[in-house]
Every structure is written in C-alpha cells, then in structure tokens.
PDB file of C-alpha atoms in Angstrom:
ATOM      1  CA  MET A   1      43.558 -36.982   0.510  1.00  0.00           C
ATOM      2  CA  SER A   2      44.319 -34.902   3.621  1.00  0.00           C
ATOM      3  CA  SER A   3      47.905 -36.162   3.715  1.00  0.00           C
ATOM      4  CA  SER A   4      48.341 -35.242   0.236  1.00  0.00           C
ATOM      5  CA  ARG A   5      47.160 -31.806   0.713  1.00  0.00           C
ATOM      6  CA  SER A   6      49.253 -31.271   3.867  1.00  0.00           C
ATOM      7  CA  LYS A   7      52.284 -32.446   1.984  1.00  0.00           C
ATOM      8  CA  ARG A   8      51.595 -29.809  -0.889  1.00  0.00           C
ATOM      9  CA  TYR A   9      51.110 -27.028   1.784  1.00  0.00           C
ATOM     10  CA  LEU A  10      54.437 -27.835   3.518  1.00  0.00           C
ATOM     11  CA  LEU A  11      56.246 -28.000   0.071  1.00  0.00           C
ATOM     12  CA  THR A  12      54.932 -24.662  -1.169  1.00  0.00           C
ATOM     13  CA  THR A  13      55.632 -23.205   2.228  1.00  0.00           C
ATOM     14  CA  PHE A  14      59.153 -24.728   2.260  1.00  0.00           C
ATOM     15  CA  SER A  15      59.724 -23.310  -1.300  1.00  0.00           C
ATOM     16  CA  VAL A  16      58.528 -19.914  -0.541  1.00  0.00           C
ATOM     17  CA  LEU A  17      60.703 -19.703   2.521  1.00  0.00           C
ATOM     18  CA  LEU A  18      63.680 -21.082   0.753  1.00  0.00           C
ATOM     19  CA  PHE A  19      63.114 -18.689  -1.956  1.00  0.00           C
ATOM     20  CA  PHE A  20      62.957 -15.678   0.285  1.00  0.00           C
ATOM     21  CA  GLY A  21      66.028 -16.914   2.350  1.00  0.00           C
ATOM     22  CA  LEU A  22      68.083 -17.137  -0.704  1.00  0.00           C
ATOM     23  CA  LEU A  23      66.857 -13.815  -1.881  1.00  0.00           C
ATOM     24  CA  TYR A  24      67.627 -12.169   1.527  1.00  0.00           C
ATOM     25  CA  GLY A  25      71.125 -13.478   1.487  1.00  0.00           C
ATOM     26  CA  PHE A  26      71.540 -12.148  -2.108  1.00  0.00           C
ATOM     27  CA  VAL A  27      70.387  -8.700  -1.232  1.00  0.00           C
ATOM     28  CA  TYR A  28      72.403  -8.805   1.949  1.00  0.00           C
ATOM     29  CA  ALA A  29      75.588  -9.568   0.078  1.00  0.00           C
ATOM     30  CA  LEU A  30      74.844  -6.658  -2.347  1.00  0.00           C
ATOM     31  CA  LYS A  31      74.256  -4.379   0.337  1.00  0.00           C
ATOM     32  CA  ARG A  32      77.651  -5.069   2.076  1.00  0.00           C
ATOM     33  CA  ASN A  33      79.521  -4.704  -1.263  1.00  0.00           C
ATOM     34  CA  VAL A  34      78.268  -1.610  -2.782  1.00  0.00           C
ATOM     35  CA  GLU A  35      81.739  -0.047  -3.200  1.00  0.00           C
ATOM     36  CA  PRO A  36      82.875   0.275  -6.875  1.00  0.00           C
ATOM     37  CA  PRO A  37      86.376  -1.214  -7.688  1.00  0.00           C
ATOM     38  CA  PRO A  38      89.100   1.604  -7.225  1.00  0.00           C
ATOM     39  CA  GLU A  39      89.671   3.666 -10.339  1.00  0.00           C
ATOM     40  CA  SER A  40      93.454   3.199 -11.250  1.00  0.00           C
ATOM     41  CA  VAL A  41      95.181   6.277 -12.794  1.00  0.00           C
ATOM     42  CA  SER A  42      97.549   5.080 -15.355  1.00  0.00           C
ATOM     43  CA  MET A  43     100.197   7.104 -17.050  1.00  0.00           C
ATOM     44  CA  VAL A  44     100.506   7.618 -20.682  1.00  0.00           C
ATOM     45  CA  GLY A  45     104.013   6.586 -21.165  1.00  0.00           C
ATOM     46  CA  PRO A  46     106.943   6.371 -18.650  1.00  0.00           C
ATOM     47  CA  ALA A  47     107.831   9.350 -16.302  1.00  0.00           C
ATOM     48  CA  GLU A  48     110.936  10.353 -18.022  1.00  0.00           C
ATOM     49  CA  TYR A  49     112.851  12.923 -15.919  1.00  0.00           C
ATOM     50  CA  ILE A  50     112.859  15.007 -12.889  1.00  0.00           C
ATOM     51  CA  ASN A  51     114.499  18.464 -13.806  1.00  0.00           C
ATOM     52  CA  PRO A  52     116.600  19.634 -10.660  1.00  0.00           C
ATOM     53  CA  GLU A  53     116.867  23.238 -12.156  1.00  0.00           C
ATOM     54  CA  ALA A  54     113.144  23.712 -12.596  1.00  0.00           C
ATOM     55  CA  ASN A  55     111.495  26.248 -10.332  1.00  0.00           C
ATOM     56  CA  PRO A  56     107.795  25.620 -10.945  1.00  0.00           C
ATOM     57  CA  VAL A  57     104.936  27.763  -9.668  1.00  0.00           C
ATOM     58  CA  ASN A  58     103.096  26.103  -6.765  1.00  0.00           C
ATOM     59  CA  ALA A  59      99.509  26.587  -7.189  1.00  0.00           C
ATOM     60  CA  ILE A  60      96.929  25.758  -4.584  1.00  0.00           C
ATOM     61  CA  ILE A  61      93.788  24.571  -6.202  1.00  0.00           C
ATOM     62  CA  GLY A  62      90.206  24.164  -5.082  1.00  0.00           C
ATOM     63  CA  VAL A  63      86.584  23.376  -6.258  1.00  0.00           C
ATOM     64  CA  GLN A  64      83.264  24.506  -4.693  1.00  0.00           C
ATOM     65  CA  VAL A  65      80.467  22.671  -6.317  1.00  0.00           C
ATOM     66  CA  ILE A  66      77.281  24.473  -6.934  1.00  0.00           C
ATOM     67  CA  ASN A  67      75.187  21.909  -8.866  1.00  0.00           C
ATOM     68  CA  VAL A  68      75.438  18.329 -10.183  1.00  0.00           C
ATOM     69  CA  GLY A  69      73.022  16.510 -12.293  1.00  0.00           C
ATOM     70  CA  ASN A  70      71.901  14.526 -15.299  1.00  0.00           C
ATOM     71  CA  LEU A  71      73.901  11.522 -14.567  1.00  0.00           C
ATOM     72  CA  ASP A  72      73.252   9.078 -17.317  1.00  0.00           C
ATOM     73  CA  LEU A  73      74.313   5.464 -16.664  1.00  0.00           C
ATOM     74  CA  THR A  74      74.320   4.262 -20.243  1.00  0.00           C
ATOM     75  CA  THR A  75      77.012   6.908 -21.157  1.00  0.00           C
ATOM     76  CA  GLY A  76      78.632   7.988 -17.862  1.00  0.00           C
ATOM     77  CA  LEU A  77      77.857  11.681 -18.729  1.00  0.00           C
ATOM     78  CA  TYR A  78      76.806  14.186 -16.146  1.00  0.00           C
ATOM     79  CA  PHE A  79      76.689  17.893 -15.560  1.00  0.00           C
ATOM     80  CA  MET A  80      78.708  19.911 -12.932  1.00  0.00           C
ATOM     81  CA  ASP A  81      78.630  23.666 -12.137  1.00  0.00           C
ATOM     82  CA  PHE A  82      81.388  24.761  -9.840  1.00  0.00           C
ATOM     83  CA  TYR A  83      83.774  27.608  -8.776  1.00  0.00           C
ATOM     84  CA  LEU A  84      87.507  27.085  -9.419  1.00  0.00           C
ATOM     85  CA  THR A  85      90.049  28.770  -7.267  1.00  0.00           C
ATOM     86  CA  ILE A  86      93.905  28.849  -7.859  1.00  0.00           C
ATOM     87  CA  ILE A  87      96.202  30.601  -5.721  1.00  0.00           C
ATOM     88  CA  CYS A  88      99.912  30.586  -6.931  1.00  0.00           C
ATOM     89  CA  ASP A  89     102.926  31.463  -4.844  1.00  0.00           C
ATOM     90  CA  ARG A  90     103.939  34.150  -7.427  1.00  0.00           C
ATOM     91  CA  PRO A  91     102.357  35.747 -10.462  1.00  0.00           C
ATOM     92  CA  CYS A  92     100.878  33.122 -12.829  1.00  0.00           C
ATOM     93  CA  GLN A  93      98.665  32.732 -15.873  1.00  0.00           C
ATOM     94  CA  PRO A  94      97.119  29.208 -15.631  1.00  0.00           C
ATOM     95  CA  ASP A  95      95.243  28.032 -18.854  1.00  0.00           C
ATOM     96  CA  ILE A  96      92.671  25.770 -17.426  1.00  0.00           C
ATOM     97  CA  ASP A  97      91.984  22.391 -19.158  1.00  0.00           C
ATOM     98  CA  ILE A  98      89.026  20.000 -17.998  1.00  0.00           C
ATOM     99  CA  LEU A  99      90.453  16.846 -18.901  1.00  0.00           C
ATOM    100  CA  ASN A 100      87.516  14.583 -18.535  1.00  0.00           C
ATOM    101  CA  ALA A 101      85.060  17.021 -20.265  1.00  0.00           C
ATOM    102  CA  PHE A 102      82.784  15.560 -22.812  1.00  0.00           C
ATOM    103  CA  SER A 103      82.393  18.766 -24.699  1.00  0.00           C
ATOM    104  CA  ALA A 104      84.034  22.220 -24.650  1.00  0.00           C
ATOM    105  CA  PRO A 105      83.325  23.567 -21.071  1.00  0.00           C
ATOM    106  CA  GLU A 106      82.024  27.121 -20.488  1.00  0.00           C
ATOM    107  CA  ILE A 107      84.894  28.691 -18.285  1.00  0.00           C
ATOM    108  CA  GLU A 108      84.232  32.240 -16.933  1.00  0.00           C
ATOM    109  CA  THR A 109      86.870  34.296 -15.119  1.00  0.00           C
ATOM    110  CA  GLN A 110      85.269  35.709 -12.053  1.00  0.00           C
ATOM    111  CA  PHE A 111      88.303  37.309 -10.465  1.00  0.00           C
ATOM    112  CA  THR A 112      92.133  37.985 -10.790  1.00  0.00           C
ATOM    113  CA  ASP A 113      93.958  39.881  -8.111  1.00  0.00           C
ATOM    114  CA  ALA A 114      96.328  42.706  -9.025  1.00  0.00           C
ATOM    115  CA  GLU A 115      99.360  40.641  -8.475  1.00  0.00           C
ATOM    116  CA  GLY A 116      98.110  37.866 -10.554  1.00  0.00           C
ATOM    117  CA  THR A 117      98.330  35.328  -7.935  1.00  0.00           C
ATOM    118  CA  VAL A 118      94.836  34.549  -7.205  1.00  0.00           C
ATOM    119  CA  HIS A 119      92.480  33.465 -10.029  1.00  0.00           C
ATOM    120  CA  ALA A 120      88.698  32.272  -9.571  1.00  0.00           C
ATOM    121  CA  TYR A 121      86.637  31.014 -12.275  1.00  0.00           C
ATOM    122  CA  ARG A 122      82.968  29.748 -12.807  1.00  0.00           C
ATOM    123  CA  VAL A 123      82.858  26.618 -14.830  1.00  0.00           C
ATOM    124  CA  ARG A 124      79.905  24.810 -16.436  1.00  0.00           C
ATOM    125  CA  ALA A 125      80.888  21.350 -17.875  1.00  0.00           C
ATOM    126  CA  ASN A 126      79.455  18.232 -19.221  1.00  0.00           C
ATOM    127  CA  LEU A 127      81.812  15.619 -17.702  1.00  0.00           C
ATOM    128  CA  ILE A 128      82.178  11.934 -18.221  1.00  0.00           C
ATOM    129  CA  THR A 129      83.289   9.246 -15.632  1.00  0.00           C
ATOM    130  CA  ASN A 130      83.400   5.538 -15.296  1.00  0.00           C
ATOM    131  CA  VAL A 131      80.257   3.783 -14.513  1.00  0.00           C
ATOM    132  CA  TYR A 132      80.109   0.458 -12.608  1.00  0.00           C
ATOM    133  CA  LEU A 133      76.894  -1.607 -12.472  1.00  0.00           C
ATOM    134  CA  GLU A 134      78.167  -4.687 -10.965  1.00  0.00           C
ATOM    135  CA  ASN A 135      76.039  -4.029  -7.750  1.00  0.00           C
ATOM    136  CA  PHE A 136      72.957  -2.594  -9.632  1.00  0.00           C
ATOM    137  CA  PRO A 137      70.403  -1.609  -8.325  1.00  0.00           C
ATOM    138  CA  PHE A 138      72.336  -0.935  -5.119  1.00  0.00           C
ATOM    139  CA  ASP A 139      75.157   0.699  -7.085  1.00  0.00           C
ATOM    140  CA  GLU A 140      77.449   3.543  -6.129  1.00  0.00           C
ATOM    141  CA  GLN A 141      79.058   5.954  -8.614  1.00  0.00           C
ATOM    142  CA  THR A 142      81.983   8.322  -8.457  1.00  0.00           C
ATOM    143  CA  LEU A 143      81.485  11.794 -10.192  1.00  0.00           C
ATOM    144  CA  SER A 144      85.027  12.824 -10.784  1.00  0.00           C
ATOM    145  CA  LEU A 145      86.449  16.045 -12.114  1.00  0.00           C
ATOM    146  CA  SER A 146      90.033  16.236 -13.595  1.00  0.00           C
ATOM    147  CA  ILE A 147      91.736  19.432 -14.029  1.00  0.00           C
ATOM    148  CA  GLY A 148      95.206  20.337 -15.695  1.00  0.00           C
ATOM    149  CA  ASP A 149      96.876  23.157 -17.670  1.00  0.00           C
ATOM    150  CA  LYS A 150      96.885  23.130 -21.384  1.00  0.00           C
ATOM    151  CA  HIS A 151     100.491  24.191 -21.800  1.00  0.00           C
ATOM    152  CA  ALA A 152     102.407  24.428 -18.431  1.00  0.00           C
ATOM    153  CA  THR A 153     104.351  21.222 -17.651  1.00  0.00           C
ATOM    154  CA  LYS A 154     105.486  20.233 -14.239  1.00  0.00           C
ATOM    155  CA  ASP A 155     108.707  22.210 -14.553  1.00  0.00           C
ATOM    156  CA  ASP A 156     106.306  25.357 -14.936  1.00  0.00           C
ATOM    157  CA  LEU A 157     103.359  24.761 -12.770  1.00  0.00           C
ATOM    158  CA  VAL A 158     102.625  22.218 -10.023  1.00  0.00           C
ATOM    159  CA  PHE A 159      99.088  21.976  -8.436  1.00  0.00           C
ATOM    160  CA  ILE A 160      98.725  21.500  -4.673  1.00  0.00           C
ATOM    161  CA  ALA A 161      95.421  19.903  -3.522  1.00  0.00           C
ATOM    162  CA  ASP A 162      94.220  21.598  -0.370  1.00  0.00           C
ATOM    163  CA  PRO A 163      90.852  20.230   0.959  1.00  0.00           C
ATOM    164  CA  THR A 164      90.034  23.404   2.769  1.00  0.00           C
ATOM    165  CA  TYR A 165      89.545  25.182  -0.551  1.00  0.00           C
ATOM    166  CA  SER A 166      87.210  22.331  -1.856  1.00  0.00           C
ATOM    167  CA  GLY A 167      83.747  21.303  -0.891  1.00  0.00           C
ATOM    168  CA  TRP A 168      79.903  22.036  -1.588  1.00  0.00           C
ATOM    169  CA  ASP A 169      76.804  22.953   0.013  1.00  0.00           C
ATOM    170  CA  TYR A 170      75.958  19.379   1.047  1.00  0.00           C
ATOM    171  CA  ASN A 171      72.400  20.260   2.469  1.00  0.00           C
ATOM    172  CA  HIS A 172      71.341  21.976  -0.781  1.00  0.00           C
ATOM    173  CA  LEU A 173      73.121  19.851  -3.351  1.00  0.00           C
ATOM    174  CA  HIS A 174      70.792  17.119  -4.849  1.00  0.00           C
ATOM    175  CA  VAL A 175      71.240  14.534  -7.662  1.00  0.00           C
ATOM    176  CA  LEU A 176      67.907  13.285  -8.965  1.00  0.00           C
ATOM    177  CA  GLY A 177      67.448   9.735  -7.940  1.00  0.00           C
ATOM    178  CA  TRP A 178      70.675   9.533  -5.939  1.00  0.00           C
ATOM    179  CA  SER A 179      71.967  10.282  -2.407  1.00  0.00           C
ATOM    180  CA  ILE A 180      75.321  12.001  -1.920  1.00  0.00           C
ATOM    181  CA  ARG A 181      77.772  10.609   0.551  1.00  0.00           C
ATOM    182  CA  ASN A 182      78.932  13.520   2.830  1.00  0.00           C
ATOM    183  CA  GLN A 183      82.640  13.333   1.789  1.00  0.00           C
ATOM    184  CA  ILE A 184      84.933  14.606  -0.998  1.00  0.00           C
ATOM    185  CA  ASP A 185      88.168  13.335  -2.274  1.00  0.00           C
ATOM    186  CA  VAL A 186      90.925  15.545  -3.698  1.00  0.00           C
ATOM    187  CA  SER A 187      94.215  14.691  -4.900  1.00  0.00           C
ATOM    188  CA  THR A 188      97.070  15.649  -7.440  1.00  0.00           C
ATOM    189  CA  VAL A 189      98.931  13.231  -9.793  1.00  0.00           C
ATOM    190  CA  GLU A 190     101.469  13.609 -12.514  1.00  0.00           C
ATOM    191  CA  ASP A 191     100.684  12.573 -16.019  1.00  0.00           C
ATOM    192  CA  ALA A 192     103.354  11.600 -18.263  1.00  0.00           C
ATOM    193  CA  TYR A 193     103.233  12.026 -22.118  1.00  0.00           C
ATOM    194  CA  PRO A 194     105.435  11.104 -25.047  1.00  0.00           C
ATOM    195  CA  ASN A 195     108.462  13.335 -25.747  1.00  0.00           C
ATOM    196  CA  ASN A 196     106.690  15.461 -28.335  1.00  0.00           C
ATOM    197  CA  LEU A 197     103.888  16.629 -25.849  1.00  0.00           C
ATOM    198  CA  GLY A 198     106.450  17.777 -23.185  1.00  0.00           C
ATOM    199  CA  GLY A 199     106.825  15.342 -20.509  1.00  0.00           C
ATOM    200  CA  LEU A 200     105.191  15.722 -17.075  1.00  0.00           C
ATOM    201  CA  TYR A 201     101.894  17.441 -16.284  1.00  0.00           C
ATOM    202  CA  SER A 202     100.390  18.112 -12.962  1.00  0.00           C
ATOM    203  CA  ARG A 203      96.715  17.143 -12.767  1.00  0.00           C
ATOM    204  CA  PHE A 204      94.243  17.876  -9.958  1.00  0.00           C
ATOM    205  CA  ASN A 205      91.374  15.150  -9.180  1.00  0.00           C
ATOM    206  CA  PHE A 206      88.260  16.032  -7.440  1.00  0.00           C
ATOM    207  CA  SER A 207      85.347  13.596  -6.814  1.00  0.00           C
ATOM    208  CA  ILE A 208      82.363  12.952  -4.866  1.00  0.00           C
ATOM    209  CA  ARG A 209      80.282   9.816  -4.682  1.00  0.00           C
ATOM    210  CA  VAL A 210      76.525   9.223  -4.981  1.00  0.00           C
ATOM    211  CA  TYR A 211      74.561   6.055  -4.278  1.00  0.00           C
ATOM    212  CA  LYS A 212      71.089   4.685  -4.799  1.00  0.00           C
ATOM    213  CA  PRO A 213      69.164   4.692  -1.473  1.00  0.00           C
ATOM    214  CA  TRP A 214      68.859   0.965  -0.474  1.00  0.00           C
ATOM    215  CA  LEU A 215      64.984   1.016   0.376  1.00  0.00           C
ATOM    216  CA  SER A 216      63.622   2.913  -2.720  1.00  0.00           C
ATOM    217  CA  SER A 217      65.939   0.626  -5.076  1.00  0.00           C
ATOM    218  CA  PHE A 218      64.422  -2.290  -3.541  1.00  0.00           C
ATOM    219  CA  ILE A 219      60.942  -1.127  -3.784  1.00  0.00           C
ATOM    220  CA  ASN A 220      61.390   0.258  -7.296  1.00  0.00           C
ATOM    221  CA  ASN A 221      63.409  -2.748  -8.778  1.00  0.00           C
ATOM    222  CA  LEU A 222      62.891  -5.796  -6.818  1.00  0.00           C
ATOM    223  CA  PHE A 223      59.527  -5.591  -4.898  1.00  0.00           C
ATOM    224  CA  PRO A 224      57.319  -5.876  -7.909  1.00  0.00           C
ATOM    225  CA  VAL A 225      59.080  -8.812  -9.189  1.00  0.00           C
ATOM    226  CA  LEU A 226      58.781 -10.571  -5.628  1.00  0.00           C
ATOM    227  CA  ILE A 227      55.031  -9.905  -5.823  1.00  0.00           C
ATOM    228  CA  ILE A 228      54.756 -11.588  -9.162  1.00  0.00           C
ATOM    229  CA  MET A 229      56.808 -14.654  -8.152  1.00  0.00           C
ATOM    230  CA  LEU A 230      54.822 -14.893  -4.849  1.00  0.00           C
ATOM    231  CA  VAL A 231      51.593 -14.961  -6.684  1.00  0.00           C
ATOM    232  CA  GLY A 232      52.972 -17.725  -8.880  1.00  0.00           C
ATOM    233  CA  PHE A 233      53.930 -19.658  -5.776  1.00  0.00           C
ATOM    234  CA  LEU A 234      50.691 -19.208  -4.184  1.00  0.00           C
ATOM    235  CA  SER A 235      48.780 -20.647  -7.262  1.00  0.00           C
ATOM    236  CA  PHE A 236      50.126 -24.049  -6.380  1.00  0.00           C
ATOM    237  CA  LEU A 237      47.996 -24.014  -3.234  1.00  0.00           C
ATOM    238  CA  PHE A 238      44.684 -24.240  -5.266  1.00  0.00           C
ATOM    239  CA  ARG A 239      43.346 -27.714  -6.027  1.00  0.00           C
ATOM    240  CA  PRO A 240      42.965 -28.430  -9.791  1.00  0.00           C
ATOM    241  CA  GLU A 241      39.439 -29.509  -9.200  1.00  0.00           C
ATOM    242  CA  ALA A 242      38.475 -26.155  -7.638  1.00  0.00           C
ATOM    243  CA  ALA A 243      39.259 -24.077 -10.696  1.00  0.00           C
ATOM    244  CA  GLY A 244      36.184 -23.082 -12.651  1.00  0.00           C
ATOM    245  CA  GLU A 245      35.789 -23.412 -16.360  1.00  0.00           C
ATOM    246  CA  ARG A 246      37.529 -20.708 -18.404  1.00  0.00           C
ATOM    247  CA  LEU A 247      35.314 -17.954 -19.957  1.00  0.00           C
ATOM    248  CA  THR A 248      35.305 -18.085 -23.703  1.00  0.00           C
TER     249      THR A 248
END
C-alpha cells in the first residue's frame, strides 16, 4: 500500500514538473520572439519613369507626437494626435493626405511663414495599422503613420525624412495597457499608381512600437490558468477512500 502511494506521489510530482518545464520552454520561446514580421511596402503598379527634366520641391518633413491611444486589436484602429512640420526648399503649398486614416482626419494649420516655405499643422486622426497576434499575449505592435500629398507627384514634391524633426515626449506619452519602446522609425518611399492617377508619389512613414509588459501579461493571461491546472493535478494526491460523501 505504501509502495503504491509513493508511486502515485512520484508520478504526480513528475507530471507537474514536466508540465511546468514545457510551459517554461514555451513562454521562453515566445519571449525571445516577440518581434512582429516586417511590414512590406508594396507598390501599386510598376514604377514607370524618372523624369530628368523634373525639378521637384524638396520638403523636409517631421512629426511630433502628442498623444496616442485607444488601440483596438480586433480592428487595428487607434488614435494619434501630433504636430506635422514641412519645410520646403522654396515656396510650396502642400495638400496633406493621411494615407492610413480610417476616417477624415482633423487637420488644423498652425503656422505658415511669409515666404511660404515652412508649414506647421496640428493633426488628430483615427488611424489603422496591421495587427500581429502570433505572439499573444506577449505581442508587439507597430503604430504607423503614412503621409502623402493629395495632388503633387514626385515630379512636383519629394519628402525628405529627417529624424531630428520627429519624436515625442517619451516620459509623458502613455498607451493604456502597453509600454512604448524608446525609438521611432522614419522613412520615405515612392508609391506608383496607374497612369490615370499620375505616376509616382512621395510618401513619408513614421512609426512607434508598443509591447505588452511581460510580467503583467503573464499574470493576467496565463497565471490563472496555471493555478486551475495545478489544483487539478493536486487532486490526484487525494486517496479515493479519503473523499467524503457528497452533500445533497
């Protein structure tokens, strides 16, 4: 009888240790692989030409983020409030288009200098981004912002991404339920469209990354499940004859 009980204890202990060992390996693998797959930027149609006679306006562009929030993982929607600065090498009249806006953004002109080369805007927009949940609940998401001009092609206007004109107040910017990585990504790309839309367009991309804190994600999502499973394993330690009658 004692030998049978010892075997049962050893089997239960081994099962619990094996379970937690496999779980630790699973969580460790997720923690080391929390980067979402890179977002490829595809071109709509081929890049058709480069006009050697074009003399486009070169415009330095920058974004200063004021607030980010309301990230919805089911739809990829989130809100961003930011200042937009465009500095042209000669007088220009940019017509700003928020390319990944879910609805019409609120664009307010803050400042334009007398020469028409410096333009500042306050923008509030509901944006949409791609959501990756492969590593949930230890996932990381990229909050992207894409800006172009509604009318000017690359022959007329070329954006130049200067990181010194972009940023945010890292110590005062909070996204509920997420932590923000202390880095930003800025770049410019060219979009090509069919002939009837005018060819090549310059586009500015800005993005920040948010991630779920590892400890809070573990406690909120996995720890309750582990407690329930542990209680289930511990129930095997009780002898059947030690269980009392059920209350009716």
